[in-house]
Amino acid sequence: MKHHPKEDEKKEQPTVDMGDFAEELAATEENVAEENPALAEIQRLEQELADERNRALRFRAELENLRKRSARELEEEHRYSGMDVIRDILPVMDNLQRAIEVAEKQDADDPLLAGVRMIFQQFETALERNNCKRIDALHQPFDPNFHQAISQMPSEEFPDNTVLIVAQEGYTLADRVVRPSQVVVVKN
């Protein structure tokens, strides 16, 4: 094997430790600062400026987050602002629906019944225009997010956990449940 003199040079060169270099640099800066008070003052002011810039960036980020959160909360408040009014109207609609069902059993051709049906339809249309929709529950799989089971009943026609009867209609406003549907669920 042939020996190269350059390999010996590589081995003999000392390696520089960067930690030692950084310490020497810091010591040199301290010595210069001690010797020159104006330079020390400049370094102190530069550090203060850097600290203030960081603080300003943090405040700017916090302000932007506050703006976004406020906009999101305002949009949510607007979207769900009718929730209380709708909760107050739903029992009225339930009573209208019961009155219609009773009247249909007595005299389905009664003109007064036709008027009550139209009023009920106006209520439903007004709710739909305001993004309030009836939960479609009948013969659907039971979903505890939208349905409240009030009873169980066997059925040969439908599988377990299917809504067999809707006792009270449920409604959603946008993507929130205003009132869950009260249902009877199949349990064989």
Tab-separated table of C-alpha atoms in Angstrom:
chain	number	residue	atom	x	y	z
A	1	MET	CA	0.000	0.000	0.000
A	2	LYS	CA	1.340	3.350	-1.038
A	3	HIS	CA	1.661	6.080	1.594
A	4	HIS	CA	0.554	9.627	0.723
A	5	PRO	CA	2.076	12.603	2.528
A	6	LYS	CA	-1.206	14.540	2.294
A	7	GLU	CA	-2.885	11.951	4.541
A	8	ASP	CA	-0.370	12.786	7.267
A	9	GLU	CA	-1.174	16.485	6.888
A	10	LYS	CA	-4.879	15.782	7.366
A	11	LYS	CA	-4.199	13.859	10.540
A	12	GLU	CA	-1.910	16.506	11.996
A	13	GLN	CA	-4.257	19.512	11.486
A	14	PRO	CA	-5.980	20.503	14.714
A	15	THR	CA	-9.762	20.596	14.781
A	16	VAL	CA	-11.494	23.781	15.893
A	17	ASP	CA	-14.068	23.392	18.632
A	18	MET	CA	-16.950	25.756	17.825
A	19	GLY	CA	-17.918	25.952	21.500
A	20	ASP	CA	-14.463	27.324	22.360
A	21	PHE	CA	-14.706	29.751	19.450
A	22	ALA	CA	-18.083	31.072	20.624
A	23	GLU	CA	-16.756	31.523	24.165
A	24	GLU	CA	-13.719	33.422	22.889
A	25	LEU	CA	-15.934	35.632	20.719
A	26	ALA	CA	-18.239	36.423	23.652
A	27	ALA	CA	-15.251	37.191	25.872
A	28	THR	CA	-13.830	39.473	23.186
A	29	GLU	CA	-17.165	41.316	22.882
A	30	GLU	CA	-17.288	41.754	26.669
A	31	ASN	CA	-13.746	43.150	26.680
A	32	VAL	CA	-14.586	45.556	23.868
A	33	ALA	CA	-17.780	46.596	25.656
A	34	GLU	CA	-15.866	47.211	28.879
A	35	GLU	CA	-13.334	49.290	27.018
A	36	ASN	CA	-15.947	51.235	25.023
A	37	PRO	CA	-19.109	52.188	27.008
A	38	ALA	CA	-20.797	53.591	23.873
A	39	LEU	CA	-20.545	50.182	22.210
A	40	ALA	CA	-22.018	48.562	25.324
A	41	GLU	CA	-24.919	51.007	25.212
A	42	ILE	CA	-25.497	50.221	21.521
A	43	GLN	CA	-25.553	46.493	22.259
A	44	ARG	CA	-27.994	47.013	25.130
A	45	LEU	CA	-30.279	49.149	22.947
A	46	GLU	CA	-30.114	46.597	20.129
A	47	GLN	CA	-31.190	43.891	22.586
A	48	GLU	CA	-34.050	46.067	23.856
A	49	LEU	CA	-35.135	46.721	20.277
A	50	ALA	CA	-35.110	42.999	19.486
A	51	ASP	CA	-37.151	42.296	22.635
A	52	GLU	CA	-39.694	44.985	21.723
A	53	ARG	CA	-39.984	43.637	18.168
A	54	ASN	CA	-40.706	40.167	19.558
A	55	ARG	CA	-43.274	41.582	21.967
A	56	ALA	CA	-44.929	43.533	19.123
A	57	LEU	CA	-45.087	40.383	16.978
A	58	ARG	CA	-46.699	38.460	19.828
A	59	PHE	CA	-49.249	41.226	20.382
A	60	ARG	CA	-50.011	41.354	16.661
A	61	ALA	CA	-50.551	37.566	16.598
A	62	GLU	CA	-52.783	37.747	19.691
A	63	LEU	CA	-54.795	40.575	18.124
A	64	GLU	CA	-55.269	38.601	14.901
A	65	ASN	CA	-56.400	35.537	16.883
A	66	LEU	CA	-58.841	37.722	18.818
A	67	ARG	CA	-60.249	39.135	15.571
A	68	LYS	CA	-60.723	35.651	14.104
A	69	ARG	CA	-62.335	34.328	17.291
A	70	SER	CA	-64.651	37.348	17.494
A	71	ALA	CA	-65.685	36.971	13.854
A	72	ARG	CA	-66.371	33.255	14.389
A	73	GLU	CA	-68.410	33.946	17.543
A	74	LEU	CA	-70.370	36.702	15.804
A	75	GLU	CA	-71.143	34.413	12.870
A	76	GLU	CA	-72.274	31.667	15.284
A	77	GLU	CA	-74.409	34.126	17.220
A	78	HIS	CA	-76.052	35.214	13.989
A	79	ARG	CA	-76.577	31.640	12.781
A	80	TYR	CA	-78.223	30.463	16.003
A	81	SER	CA	-79.885	33.706	17.084
A	82	GLY	CA	-83.395	32.347	16.501
A	83	MET	CA	-82.944	29.264	18.692
A	84	ASP	CA	-84.965	30.591	21.654
A	85	VAL	CA	-87.811	31.873	19.481
A	86	ILE	CA	-88.004	28.568	17.625
A	87	ARG	CA	-88.106	26.643	20.922
A	88	ASP	CA	-91.076	28.809	21.942
A	89	ILE	CA	-92.880	28.284	18.609
A	90	LEU	CA	-92.504	24.483	18.433
A	91	PRO	CA	-95.100	23.708	21.143
A	92	VAL	CA	-97.576	25.916	19.281
A	93	MET	CA	-96.903	23.921	16.116
A	94	ASP	CA	-97.351	20.664	18.065
A	95	ASN	CA	-100.763	21.833	19.277
A	96	LEU	CA	-101.782	22.911	15.768
A	97	GLN	CA	-100.789	19.491	14.445
A	98	ARG	CA	-102.821	17.746	17.185
A	99	ALA	CA	-105.816	19.949	16.401
A	100	ILE	CA	-105.520	19.047	12.702
A	101	GLU	CA	-105.361	15.304	13.502
A	102	VAL	CA	-108.456	15.470	15.748
A	103	ALA	CA	-110.406	17.607	13.252
A	104	GLU	CA	-109.562	15.220	10.375
A	105	LYS	CA	-111.187	12.366	12.305
A	106	GLN	CA	-114.405	14.365	12.743
A	107	ASP	CA	-114.820	16.199	9.442
A	108	ALA	CA	-111.967	16.223	6.916
A	109	ASP	CA	-113.837	18.678	4.628
A	110	ASP	CA	-114.342	21.388	7.253
A	111	PRO	CA	-113.224	24.798	5.856
A	112	LEU	CA	-111.924	25.780	9.289
A	113	LEU	CA	-109.657	22.697	9.197
A	114	ALA	CA	-108.330	23.797	5.805
A	115	GLY	CA	-107.481	27.202	7.295
A	116	VAL	CA	-105.657	25.646	10.253
A	117	ARG	CA	-103.682	23.426	7.832
A	118	MET	CA	-102.637	26.535	5.889
A	119	ILE	CA	-101.510	28.273	9.102
A	120	PHE	CA	-99.498	25.184	10.069
A	121	GLN	CA	-97.921	25.127	6.595
A	122	GLN	CA	-97.023	28.818	6.923
A	123	PHE	CA	-95.250	28.077	10.199
A	124	GLU	CA	-93.267	25.247	8.587
A	125	THR	CA	-92.345	27.406	5.582
A	126	ALA	CA	-91.205	30.259	7.840
A	127	LEU	CA	-89.029	27.880	9.855
A	128	GLU	CA	-87.477	26.371	6.705
A	129	ARG	CA	-86.692	29.851	5.349
A	130	ASN	CA	-84.769	30.446	8.558
A	131	ASN	CA	-82.789	27.199	8.207
A	132	CYS	CA	-84.881	25.292	10.761
A	133	LYS	CA	-85.797	21.843	9.474
A	134	ARG	CA	-87.795	18.932	10.763
A	135	ILE	CA	-85.751	15.847	11.627
A	136	ASP	CA	-86.757	12.960	9.383
A	137	ALA	CA	-87.060	10.169	11.952
A	138	LEU	CA	-89.836	7.758	10.947
A	139	HIS	CA	-88.458	4.339	9.888
A	140	GLN	CA	-84.880	5.649	10.140
A	141	PRO	CA	-82.154	4.042	12.260
A	142	PHE	CA	-82.210	5.371	15.815
A	143	ASP	CA	-79.603	8.126	16.286
A	144	PRO	CA	-79.201	9.473	19.845
A	145	ASN	CA	-77.850	12.726	18.408
A	146	PHE	CA	-81.245	13.473	16.837
A	147	HIS	CA	-83.729	11.149	18.575
A	148	GLN	CA	-84.870	10.673	22.143
A	149	ALA	CA	-86.234	7.176	22.742
A	150	ILE	CA	-89.316	7.260	24.971
A	151	SER	CA	-90.277	3.622	24.532
A	152	GLN	CA	-89.439	0.332	22.821
A	153	MET	CA	-91.781	-1.933	20.900
A	154	PRO	CA	-91.396	-5.212	18.993
A	155	SER	CA	-91.967	-5.274	15.232
A	156	GLU	CA	-91.655	-8.017	12.640
A	157	GLU	CA	-91.621	-5.443	9.823
A	158	PHE	CA	-88.552	-3.439	10.916
A	159	PRO	CA	-85.140	-4.391	12.335
A	160	ASP	CA	-83.966	-3.504	15.841
A	161	ASN	CA	-83.105	0.141	16.576
A	162	THR	CA	-85.404	1.485	13.874
A	163	VAL	CA	-87.750	4.364	14.683
A	164	LEU	CA	-91.249	2.879	14.597
A	165	ILE	CA	-93.320	5.839	15.831
A	166	VAL	CA	-92.573	9.560	16.118
A	167	ALA	CA	-94.383	10.864	19.201
A	168	GLN	CA	-93.072	14.427	18.846
A	169	GLU	CA	-91.304	15.960	15.861
A	170	GLY	CA	-87.728	17.136	16.318
A	171	TYR	CA	-86.074	20.090	14.606
A	172	THR	CA	-82.579	21.337	13.789
A	173	LEU	CA	-81.368	24.892	13.287
A	174	ALA	CA	-78.433	24.901	10.862
A	175	ASP	CA	-76.396	22.015	12.272
A	176	ARG	CA	-77.666	22.099	15.881
A	177	VAL	CA	-80.573	20.197	17.340
A	178	VAL	CA	-83.252	22.559	18.625
A	179	ARG	CA	-85.328	19.686	19.937
A	180	PRO	CA	-84.751	15.954	19.403
A	181	SER	CA	-87.525	13.796	17.987
A	182	GLN	CA	-89.261	11.760	20.667
A	183	VAL	CA	-89.553	8.278	19.233
A	184	VAL	CA	-90.571	4.695	19.869
A	185	VAL	CA	-87.789	2.329	18.808
A	186	VAL	CA	-88.067	-1.256	17.588
A	187	LYS	CA	-86.691	-3.812	20.049
A	188	ASN	CA	-87.364	-7.472	19.252
